Coordinates of C-alpha atoms and ligand atoms in Angstrom, one line a residue:
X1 CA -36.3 3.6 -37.5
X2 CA -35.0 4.8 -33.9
X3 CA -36.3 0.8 -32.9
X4 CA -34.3 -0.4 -35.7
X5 CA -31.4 1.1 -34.9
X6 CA -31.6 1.0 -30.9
X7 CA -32.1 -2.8 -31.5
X8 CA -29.3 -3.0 -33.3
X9 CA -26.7 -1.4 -30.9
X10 CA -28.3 -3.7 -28.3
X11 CA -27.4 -6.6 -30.4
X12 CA -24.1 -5.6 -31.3
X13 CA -23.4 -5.0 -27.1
X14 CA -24.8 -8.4 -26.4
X15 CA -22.6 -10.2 -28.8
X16 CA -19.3 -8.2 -27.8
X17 CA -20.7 -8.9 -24.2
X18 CA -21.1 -12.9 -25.5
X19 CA -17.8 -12.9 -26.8
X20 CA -15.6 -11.4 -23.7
X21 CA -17.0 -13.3 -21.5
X22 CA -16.4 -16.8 -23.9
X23 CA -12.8 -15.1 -24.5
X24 CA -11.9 -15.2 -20.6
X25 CA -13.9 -18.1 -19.0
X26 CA -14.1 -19.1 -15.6
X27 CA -10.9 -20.7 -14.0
X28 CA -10.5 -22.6 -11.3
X29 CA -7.4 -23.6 -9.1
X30 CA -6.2 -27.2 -8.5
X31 CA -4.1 -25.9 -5.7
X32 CA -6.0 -23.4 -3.7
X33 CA -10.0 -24.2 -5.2
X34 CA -10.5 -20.1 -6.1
X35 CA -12.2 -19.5 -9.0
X36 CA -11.8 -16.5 -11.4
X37 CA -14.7 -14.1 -13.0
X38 CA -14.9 -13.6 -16.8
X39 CA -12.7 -11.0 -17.9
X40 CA -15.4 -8.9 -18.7
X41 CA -17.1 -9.3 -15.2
X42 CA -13.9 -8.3 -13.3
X43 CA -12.9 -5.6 -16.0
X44 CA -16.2 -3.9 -14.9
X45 CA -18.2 -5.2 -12.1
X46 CA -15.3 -2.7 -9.5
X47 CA -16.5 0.6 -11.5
X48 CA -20.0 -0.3 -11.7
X49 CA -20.2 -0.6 -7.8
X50 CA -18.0 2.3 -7.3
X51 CA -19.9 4.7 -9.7
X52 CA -23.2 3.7 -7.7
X53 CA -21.3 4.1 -4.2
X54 CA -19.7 7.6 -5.1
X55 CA -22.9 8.8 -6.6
X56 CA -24.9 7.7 -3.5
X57 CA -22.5 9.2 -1.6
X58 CA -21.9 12.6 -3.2
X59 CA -25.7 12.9 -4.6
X60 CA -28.1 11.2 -2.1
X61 CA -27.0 10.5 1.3
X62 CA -27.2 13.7 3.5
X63 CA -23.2 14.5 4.8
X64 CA -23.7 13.3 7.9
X65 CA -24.7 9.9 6.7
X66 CA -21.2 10.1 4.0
X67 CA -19.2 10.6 6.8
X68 CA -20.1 7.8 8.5
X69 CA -19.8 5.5 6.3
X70 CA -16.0 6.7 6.0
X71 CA -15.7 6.4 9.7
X72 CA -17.7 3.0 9.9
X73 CA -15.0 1.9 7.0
X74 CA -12.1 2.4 9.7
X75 CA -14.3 0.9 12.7
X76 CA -14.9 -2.3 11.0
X77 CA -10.7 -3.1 10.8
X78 CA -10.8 -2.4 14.2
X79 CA -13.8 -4.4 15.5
X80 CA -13.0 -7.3 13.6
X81 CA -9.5 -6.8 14.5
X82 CA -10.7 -7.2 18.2
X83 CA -13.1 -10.1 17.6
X84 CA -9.8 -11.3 16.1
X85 CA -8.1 -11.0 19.8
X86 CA -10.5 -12.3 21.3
X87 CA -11.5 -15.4 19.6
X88 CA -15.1 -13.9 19.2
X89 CA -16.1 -16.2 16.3
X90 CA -14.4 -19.3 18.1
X91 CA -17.1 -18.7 21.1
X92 CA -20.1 -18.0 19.1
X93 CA -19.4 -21.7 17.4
X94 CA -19.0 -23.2 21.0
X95 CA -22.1 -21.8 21.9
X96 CA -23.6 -22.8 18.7
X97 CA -22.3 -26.8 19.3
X98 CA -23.3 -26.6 23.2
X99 CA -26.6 -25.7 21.5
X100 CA -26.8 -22.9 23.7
X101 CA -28.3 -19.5 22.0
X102 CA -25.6 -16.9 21.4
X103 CA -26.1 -13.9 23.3
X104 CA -24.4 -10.4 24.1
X105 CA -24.0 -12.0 27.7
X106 CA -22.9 -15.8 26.9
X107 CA -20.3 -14.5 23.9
X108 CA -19.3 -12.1 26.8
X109 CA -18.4 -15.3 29.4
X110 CA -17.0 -16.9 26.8
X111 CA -14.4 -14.8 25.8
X112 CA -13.9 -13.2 29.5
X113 CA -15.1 -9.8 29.2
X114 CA -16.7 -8.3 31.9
X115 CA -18.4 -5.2 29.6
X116 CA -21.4 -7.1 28.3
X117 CA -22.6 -3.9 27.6
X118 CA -19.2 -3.1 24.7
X119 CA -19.6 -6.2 23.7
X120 CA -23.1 -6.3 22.9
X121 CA -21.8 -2.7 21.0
X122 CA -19.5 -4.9 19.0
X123 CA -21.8 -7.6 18.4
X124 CA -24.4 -5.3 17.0
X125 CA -22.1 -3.7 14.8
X126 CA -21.4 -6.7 13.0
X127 CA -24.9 -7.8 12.5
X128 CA -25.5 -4.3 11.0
X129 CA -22.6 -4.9 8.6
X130 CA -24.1 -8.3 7.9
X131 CA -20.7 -10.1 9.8
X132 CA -23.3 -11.8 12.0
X133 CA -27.0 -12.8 11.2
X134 CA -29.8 -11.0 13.8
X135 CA -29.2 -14.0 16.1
X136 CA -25.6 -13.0 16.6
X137 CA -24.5 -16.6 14.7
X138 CA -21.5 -16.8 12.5
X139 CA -22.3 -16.3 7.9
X140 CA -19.9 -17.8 6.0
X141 CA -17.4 -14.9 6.1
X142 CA -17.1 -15.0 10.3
X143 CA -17.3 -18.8 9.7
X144 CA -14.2 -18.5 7.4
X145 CA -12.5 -15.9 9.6
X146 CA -12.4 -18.7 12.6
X147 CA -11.4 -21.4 10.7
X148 CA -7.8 -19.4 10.4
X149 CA -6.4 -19.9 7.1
X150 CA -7.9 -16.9 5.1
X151 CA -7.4 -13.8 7.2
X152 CA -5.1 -15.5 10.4
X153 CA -2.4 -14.0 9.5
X154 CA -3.5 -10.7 8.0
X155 CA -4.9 -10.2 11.4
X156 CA -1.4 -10.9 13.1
X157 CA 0.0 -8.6 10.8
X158 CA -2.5 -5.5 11.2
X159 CA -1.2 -5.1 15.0
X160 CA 1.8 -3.2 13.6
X161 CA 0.4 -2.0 10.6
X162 CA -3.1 -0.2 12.4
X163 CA -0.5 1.7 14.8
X164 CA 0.8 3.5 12.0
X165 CA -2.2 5.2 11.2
X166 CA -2.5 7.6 13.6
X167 CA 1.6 8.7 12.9
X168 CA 1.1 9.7 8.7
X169 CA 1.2 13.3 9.6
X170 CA 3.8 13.5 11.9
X171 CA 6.3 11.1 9.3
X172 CA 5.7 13.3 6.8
X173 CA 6.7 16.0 8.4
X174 CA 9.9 14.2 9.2
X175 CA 10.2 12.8 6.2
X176 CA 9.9 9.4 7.4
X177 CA 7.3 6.7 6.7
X178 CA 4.9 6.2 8.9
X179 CA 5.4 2.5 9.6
X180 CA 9.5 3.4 10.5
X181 CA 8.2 6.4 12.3
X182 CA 6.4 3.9 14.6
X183 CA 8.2 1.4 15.2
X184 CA 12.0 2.5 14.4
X185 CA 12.5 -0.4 12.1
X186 CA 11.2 -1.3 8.4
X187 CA 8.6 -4.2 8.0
X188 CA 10.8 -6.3 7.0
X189 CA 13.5 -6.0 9.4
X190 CA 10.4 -6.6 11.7
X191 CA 9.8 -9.9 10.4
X192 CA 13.6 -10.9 10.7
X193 CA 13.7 -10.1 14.0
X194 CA 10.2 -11.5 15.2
X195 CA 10.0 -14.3 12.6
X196 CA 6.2 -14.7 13.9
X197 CA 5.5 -11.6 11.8
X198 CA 7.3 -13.6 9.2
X199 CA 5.3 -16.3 9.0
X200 CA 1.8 -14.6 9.7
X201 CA 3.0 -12.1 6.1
X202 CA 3.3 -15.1 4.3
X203 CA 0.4 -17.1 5.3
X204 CA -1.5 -13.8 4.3
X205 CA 0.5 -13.3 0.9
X206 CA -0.7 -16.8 0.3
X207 CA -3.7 -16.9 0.8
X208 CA -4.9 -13.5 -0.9
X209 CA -2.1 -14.2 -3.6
X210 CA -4.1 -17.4 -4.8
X211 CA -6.3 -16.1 -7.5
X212 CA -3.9 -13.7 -8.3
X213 CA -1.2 -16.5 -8.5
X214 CA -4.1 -18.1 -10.7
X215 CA -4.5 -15.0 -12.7
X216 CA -0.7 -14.6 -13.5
X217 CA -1.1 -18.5 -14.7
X218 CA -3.6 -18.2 -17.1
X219 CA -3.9 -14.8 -18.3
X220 CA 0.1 -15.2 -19.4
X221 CA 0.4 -17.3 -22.3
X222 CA 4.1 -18.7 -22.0
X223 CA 4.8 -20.1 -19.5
X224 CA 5.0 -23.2 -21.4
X225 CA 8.1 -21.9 -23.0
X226 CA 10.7 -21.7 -20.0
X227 CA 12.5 -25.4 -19.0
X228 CA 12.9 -23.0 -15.7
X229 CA 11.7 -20.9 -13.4
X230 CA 12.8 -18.9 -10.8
X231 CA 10.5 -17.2 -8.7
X232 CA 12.6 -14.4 -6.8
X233 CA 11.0 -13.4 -3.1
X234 CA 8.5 -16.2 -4.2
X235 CA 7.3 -16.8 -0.2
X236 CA 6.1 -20.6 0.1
X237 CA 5.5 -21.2 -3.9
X238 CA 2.1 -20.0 -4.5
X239 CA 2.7 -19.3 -8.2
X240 CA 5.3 -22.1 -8.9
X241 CA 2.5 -24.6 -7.1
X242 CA -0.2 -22.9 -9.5
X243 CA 2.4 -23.2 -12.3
X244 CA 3.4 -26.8 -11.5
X245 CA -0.2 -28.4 -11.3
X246 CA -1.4 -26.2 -15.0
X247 CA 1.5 -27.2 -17.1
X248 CA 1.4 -30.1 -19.4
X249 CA 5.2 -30.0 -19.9
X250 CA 6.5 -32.7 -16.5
X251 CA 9.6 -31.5 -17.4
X252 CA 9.7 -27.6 -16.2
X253 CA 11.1 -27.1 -13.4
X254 CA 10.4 -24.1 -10.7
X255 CA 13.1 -23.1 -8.1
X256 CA 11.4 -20.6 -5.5
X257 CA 14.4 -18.2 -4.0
X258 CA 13.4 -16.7 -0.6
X259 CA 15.0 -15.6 2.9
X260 CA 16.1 -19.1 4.4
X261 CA 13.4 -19.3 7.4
X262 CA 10.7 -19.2 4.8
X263 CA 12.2 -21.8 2.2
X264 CA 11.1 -25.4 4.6
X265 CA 7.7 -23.8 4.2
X266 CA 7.7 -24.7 0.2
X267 CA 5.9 -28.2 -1.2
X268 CA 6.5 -31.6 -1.6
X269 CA 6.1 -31.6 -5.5
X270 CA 9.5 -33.1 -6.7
X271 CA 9.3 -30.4 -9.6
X272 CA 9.4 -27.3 -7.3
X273 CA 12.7 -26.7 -4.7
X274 CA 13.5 -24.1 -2.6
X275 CA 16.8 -22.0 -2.1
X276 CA 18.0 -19.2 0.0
X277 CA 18.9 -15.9 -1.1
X278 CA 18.8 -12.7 0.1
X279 CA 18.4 -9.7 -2.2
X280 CA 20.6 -7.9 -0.6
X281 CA 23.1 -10.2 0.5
X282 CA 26.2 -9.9 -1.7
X283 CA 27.4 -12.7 -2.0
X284 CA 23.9 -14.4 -2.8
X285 CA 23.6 -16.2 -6.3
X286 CA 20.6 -17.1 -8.4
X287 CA 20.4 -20.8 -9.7
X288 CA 20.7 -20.2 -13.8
X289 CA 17.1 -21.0 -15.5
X290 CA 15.5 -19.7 -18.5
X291 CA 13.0 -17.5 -16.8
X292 CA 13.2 -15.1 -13.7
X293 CA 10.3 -14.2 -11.9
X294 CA 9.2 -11.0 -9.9
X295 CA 5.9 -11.5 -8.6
X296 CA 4.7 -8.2 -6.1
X297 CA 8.3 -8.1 -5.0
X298 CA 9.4 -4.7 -6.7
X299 CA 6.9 -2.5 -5.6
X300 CA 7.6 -3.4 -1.4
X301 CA 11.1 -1.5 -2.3
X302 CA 12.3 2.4 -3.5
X303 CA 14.2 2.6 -6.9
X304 CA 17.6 1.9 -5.3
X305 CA 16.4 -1.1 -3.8
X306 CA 14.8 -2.3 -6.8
X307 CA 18.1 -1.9 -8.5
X308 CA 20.2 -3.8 -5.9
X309 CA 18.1 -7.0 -6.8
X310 CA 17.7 -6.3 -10.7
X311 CA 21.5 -6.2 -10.9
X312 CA 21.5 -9.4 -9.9
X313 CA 18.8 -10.4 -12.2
X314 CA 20.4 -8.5 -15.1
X315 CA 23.7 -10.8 -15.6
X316 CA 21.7 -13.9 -15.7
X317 CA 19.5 -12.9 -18.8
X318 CA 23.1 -12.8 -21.1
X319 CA 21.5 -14.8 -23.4
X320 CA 18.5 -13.0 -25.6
X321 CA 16.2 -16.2 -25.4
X322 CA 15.9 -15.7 -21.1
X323 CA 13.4 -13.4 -19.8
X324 CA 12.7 -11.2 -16.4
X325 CA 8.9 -11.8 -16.2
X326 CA 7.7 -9.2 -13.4
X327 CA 3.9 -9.7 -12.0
X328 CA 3.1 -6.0 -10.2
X329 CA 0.8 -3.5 -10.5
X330 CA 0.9 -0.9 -13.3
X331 CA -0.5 2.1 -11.9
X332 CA -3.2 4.3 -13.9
X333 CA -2.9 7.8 -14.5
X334 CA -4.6 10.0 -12.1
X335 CA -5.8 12.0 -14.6
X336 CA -9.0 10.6 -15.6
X337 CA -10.8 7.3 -13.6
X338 CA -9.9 4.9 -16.7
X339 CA -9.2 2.4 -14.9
X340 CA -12.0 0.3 -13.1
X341 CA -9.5 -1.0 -10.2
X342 CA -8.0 2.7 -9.5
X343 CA -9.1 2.8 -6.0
X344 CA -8.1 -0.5 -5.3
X345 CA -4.6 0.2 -7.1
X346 CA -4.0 3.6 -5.4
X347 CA -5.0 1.9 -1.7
X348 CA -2.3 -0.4 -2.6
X349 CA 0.0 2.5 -3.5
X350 CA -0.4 4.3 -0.5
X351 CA 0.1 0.9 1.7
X352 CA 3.6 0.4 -0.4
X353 CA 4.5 4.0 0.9
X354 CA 3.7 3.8 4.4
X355 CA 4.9 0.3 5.5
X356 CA 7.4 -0.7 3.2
X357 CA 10.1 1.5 1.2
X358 CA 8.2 1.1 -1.9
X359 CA 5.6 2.3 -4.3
X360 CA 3.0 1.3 -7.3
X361 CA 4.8 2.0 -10.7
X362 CA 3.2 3.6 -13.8
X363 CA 4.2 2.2 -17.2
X364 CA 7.0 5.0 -17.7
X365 CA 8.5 4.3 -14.1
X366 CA 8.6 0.7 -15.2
X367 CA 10.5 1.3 -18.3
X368 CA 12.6 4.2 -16.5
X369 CA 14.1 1.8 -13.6
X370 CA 14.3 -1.4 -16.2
X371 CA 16.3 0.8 -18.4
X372 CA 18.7 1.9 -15.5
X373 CA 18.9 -1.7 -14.8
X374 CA 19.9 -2.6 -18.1
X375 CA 16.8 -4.3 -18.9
X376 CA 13.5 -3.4 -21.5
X377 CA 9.7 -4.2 -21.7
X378 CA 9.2 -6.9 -24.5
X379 CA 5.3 -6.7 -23.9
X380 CA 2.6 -6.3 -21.1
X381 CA -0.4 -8.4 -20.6
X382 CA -3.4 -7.9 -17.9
X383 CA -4.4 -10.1 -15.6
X384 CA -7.6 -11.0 -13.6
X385 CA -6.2 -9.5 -10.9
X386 CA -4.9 -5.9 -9.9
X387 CA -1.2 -7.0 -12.0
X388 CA -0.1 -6.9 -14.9
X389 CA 2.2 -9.5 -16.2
X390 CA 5.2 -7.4 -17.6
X391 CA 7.5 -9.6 -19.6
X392 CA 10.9 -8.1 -19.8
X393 CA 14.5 -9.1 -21.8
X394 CA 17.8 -7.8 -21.7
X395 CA 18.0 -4.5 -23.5
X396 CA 20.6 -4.9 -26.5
X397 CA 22.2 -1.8 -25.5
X398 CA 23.6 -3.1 -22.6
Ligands
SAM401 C1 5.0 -9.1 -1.0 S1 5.8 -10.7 -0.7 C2 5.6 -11.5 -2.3 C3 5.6 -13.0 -2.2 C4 5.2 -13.7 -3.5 N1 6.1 -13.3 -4.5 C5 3.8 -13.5 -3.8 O1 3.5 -12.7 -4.7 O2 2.9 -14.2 -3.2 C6 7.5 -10.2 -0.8 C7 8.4 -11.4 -0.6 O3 9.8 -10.9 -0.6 C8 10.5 -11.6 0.4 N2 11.6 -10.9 0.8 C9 11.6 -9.7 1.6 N3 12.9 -9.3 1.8 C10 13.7 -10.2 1.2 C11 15.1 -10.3 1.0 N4 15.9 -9.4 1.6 N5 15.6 -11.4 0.3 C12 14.8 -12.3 -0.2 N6 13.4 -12.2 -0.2 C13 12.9 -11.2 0.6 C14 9.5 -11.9 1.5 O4 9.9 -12.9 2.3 C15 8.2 -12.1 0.7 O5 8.1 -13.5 0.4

């Protein structure tokens, strides 16, 4: 009897197992080549691994071994950071085409360091952490680092953003965040002024924004519906490019508004242009379309400044057929561990705080500042990613 039953709650698992993963199947990208998981397998696969971590962690490992894993955690930014620098991977790839043997002392040479001794410290960090196989050669992560593209500019970007760290306590206390308490100017103003900050945040938006761009794509139904879109603060097109090459319809047209040294940085696709505008500029107009987009925009800004550029939003969306769609997070409650992408949600959270002006939003801040901007939630729909695709229209009360 037990069998019979037991057997059959297996079977009924396996066939709700069967059927998630034939509900969400694997995408790929035309534009970028990333693929994404099953719905099921990136719904859980996050809280498997951090239910195993936190109860190795809390049950198993002795404290001394806990902490450092935490402290390992913060080396690793900084060794790779300084690998980074000093164009670590770049030498070991020489070395590897000279067919000479990478070593502690010829990576050392190569890369003009007269500590062998530090480096070899370095070195045999990152074979520990499984950067570097036991013969100090590149795996296919270090092999994708040096080739640029994926974590280039992420790299450029963590100068600034690592020297905030140390200052959290003493912004607090000022009431200041810790990247302005660092460097007496917001990031953004930072990449105005240095415009090689600029570029190095977008390159990194998009490259980790491609399966997320991807996810917003698929997992959102209808897009098919809009003649055009707009994608507000939309960098170099990542979502109108993963837009333009999914869509059946070769009449939609995508219009990506962003601050004018970014917009010759768009594509070639006749479908997509580019135009200039400045949230925060005044006198800065949105082309008219049929659908405005707000993908990981609102969250780099406080409430105030989420209103400057919603009121400009707002007006456009007169008539009831237009739509805001905005592509954020939508933060869990703390309450209970619900959500299988808290921690990742919550790092993101604190990283809105400290560098830009901004914040994650839960579903009731969400409704809260669309209601103050005269706007409401028509309905939400997850992604394979850490958004949520919020679709929103103009609220008939205003
Ligand atoms: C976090 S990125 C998001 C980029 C893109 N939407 C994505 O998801 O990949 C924020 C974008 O806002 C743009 N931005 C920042 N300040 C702006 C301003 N004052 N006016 C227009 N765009 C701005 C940045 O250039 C950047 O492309």
């Amino acid at each position: 009897m037990i069998i019979q039953v037991l057997g059959t709650v297996v079977a009924i698992l396996l066939v709700f197992i069967i059927v998630q993963i034939a509900r969400k199947p694997p995408a790929r990208s035309k534009v970028s080549g990333v693929k994404l998981p099953p719905g099921i397998i990136f719904r859980w696969m996050p809280r498997i691994i951090f239910e195993i971590e936190s109860f190795i962690l809390r049950r198993i490992l002795p404290l001394e071994t806990a902490a450092m894993k935490v402290l390992s955690q913060q080396q690793m930014l900084g060794i790779l950071n300084a690998c980074h620098q000093l164009r670590v991977w770049d030498a070991i790839h020489a070395l590897e085409n000279d067919e000479e043997l990478p070593t502690p002392t010829s990576i050392a040479n190569k890369v003009h360091v007269p500590d062998v001794s530090g480096i070899k410290c370095m070195l045999d960090y990152l074979v520990a952490q499984r950067f570097l196989t036991p013969g100090y050669r590149l795996t296919p992560f270090t092999e994708g680092m040096r080739q640029g593209g994926c974590l280039e500019g992420l790299f450029t970007v963590m100068g600034p953003l690592f020297q905030q760290m140390p200052n959290i306590a003493p912004a607090l206390k000022q009431g200041r965040k810790p990247f302005s308490y660092t460097h007496n100017t917001t990031f953004f103003e930072l990449c105005k002024k240095q415009p090689i900050y600029s570029h190095a945040f977008d390159q990194m938006m998009t490259t980790t924004q491609a399966a997320p761009a991807l996810a917003a794509a698929i997992d959102f139904p209808f897009w098919y519906k809009y003649n055009s879109i707009v994608d507000i603060g939309g960098g170099s097109g990542t979502l109108s490019l993963e837009l333009a090459s999914r869509t059946s319809r070769l009449d939609q047209r995508f219009i990506v508004c962003d601050q004018a040294q970014l917009c010759d940085a768009c594509t070639n696709d006749p479908r997509i242009s580019s135009h200039p505008f400045d949230f925060f500029d005044t006198n800065a107009t949105l082309p008219d379309a049929d659908c405005y987009v707000l993908k990981n925009v609102l969250h780099n800004w406080s409430d105030a400044g989420c209103q400057t550029i919603l009121q400009k939003i707002t007006p456009m969306l007169a008539d009831n057929s237009k739509v805001l769609i905005i592509i954020d997070l939508v933060l869990p409650p703390t309450t209970k561990r619900t959500d299988p992408l808290m921690p990742q949600k919550y790092s993101y959270n604190f990283a809105m705080f400290a560098t830009f002006l901004g914040k994650e939003r839960n579903l009731a801040d969400w409704s809260r500042l669309l209601a103050d901007a005269g706007l409401e939630i028509v309905d939400l729909h997850n992604t394979r990613s850490l958004n949520s695709v919020l679709r929103c229209r103009r609220s008939p009360h205003s």
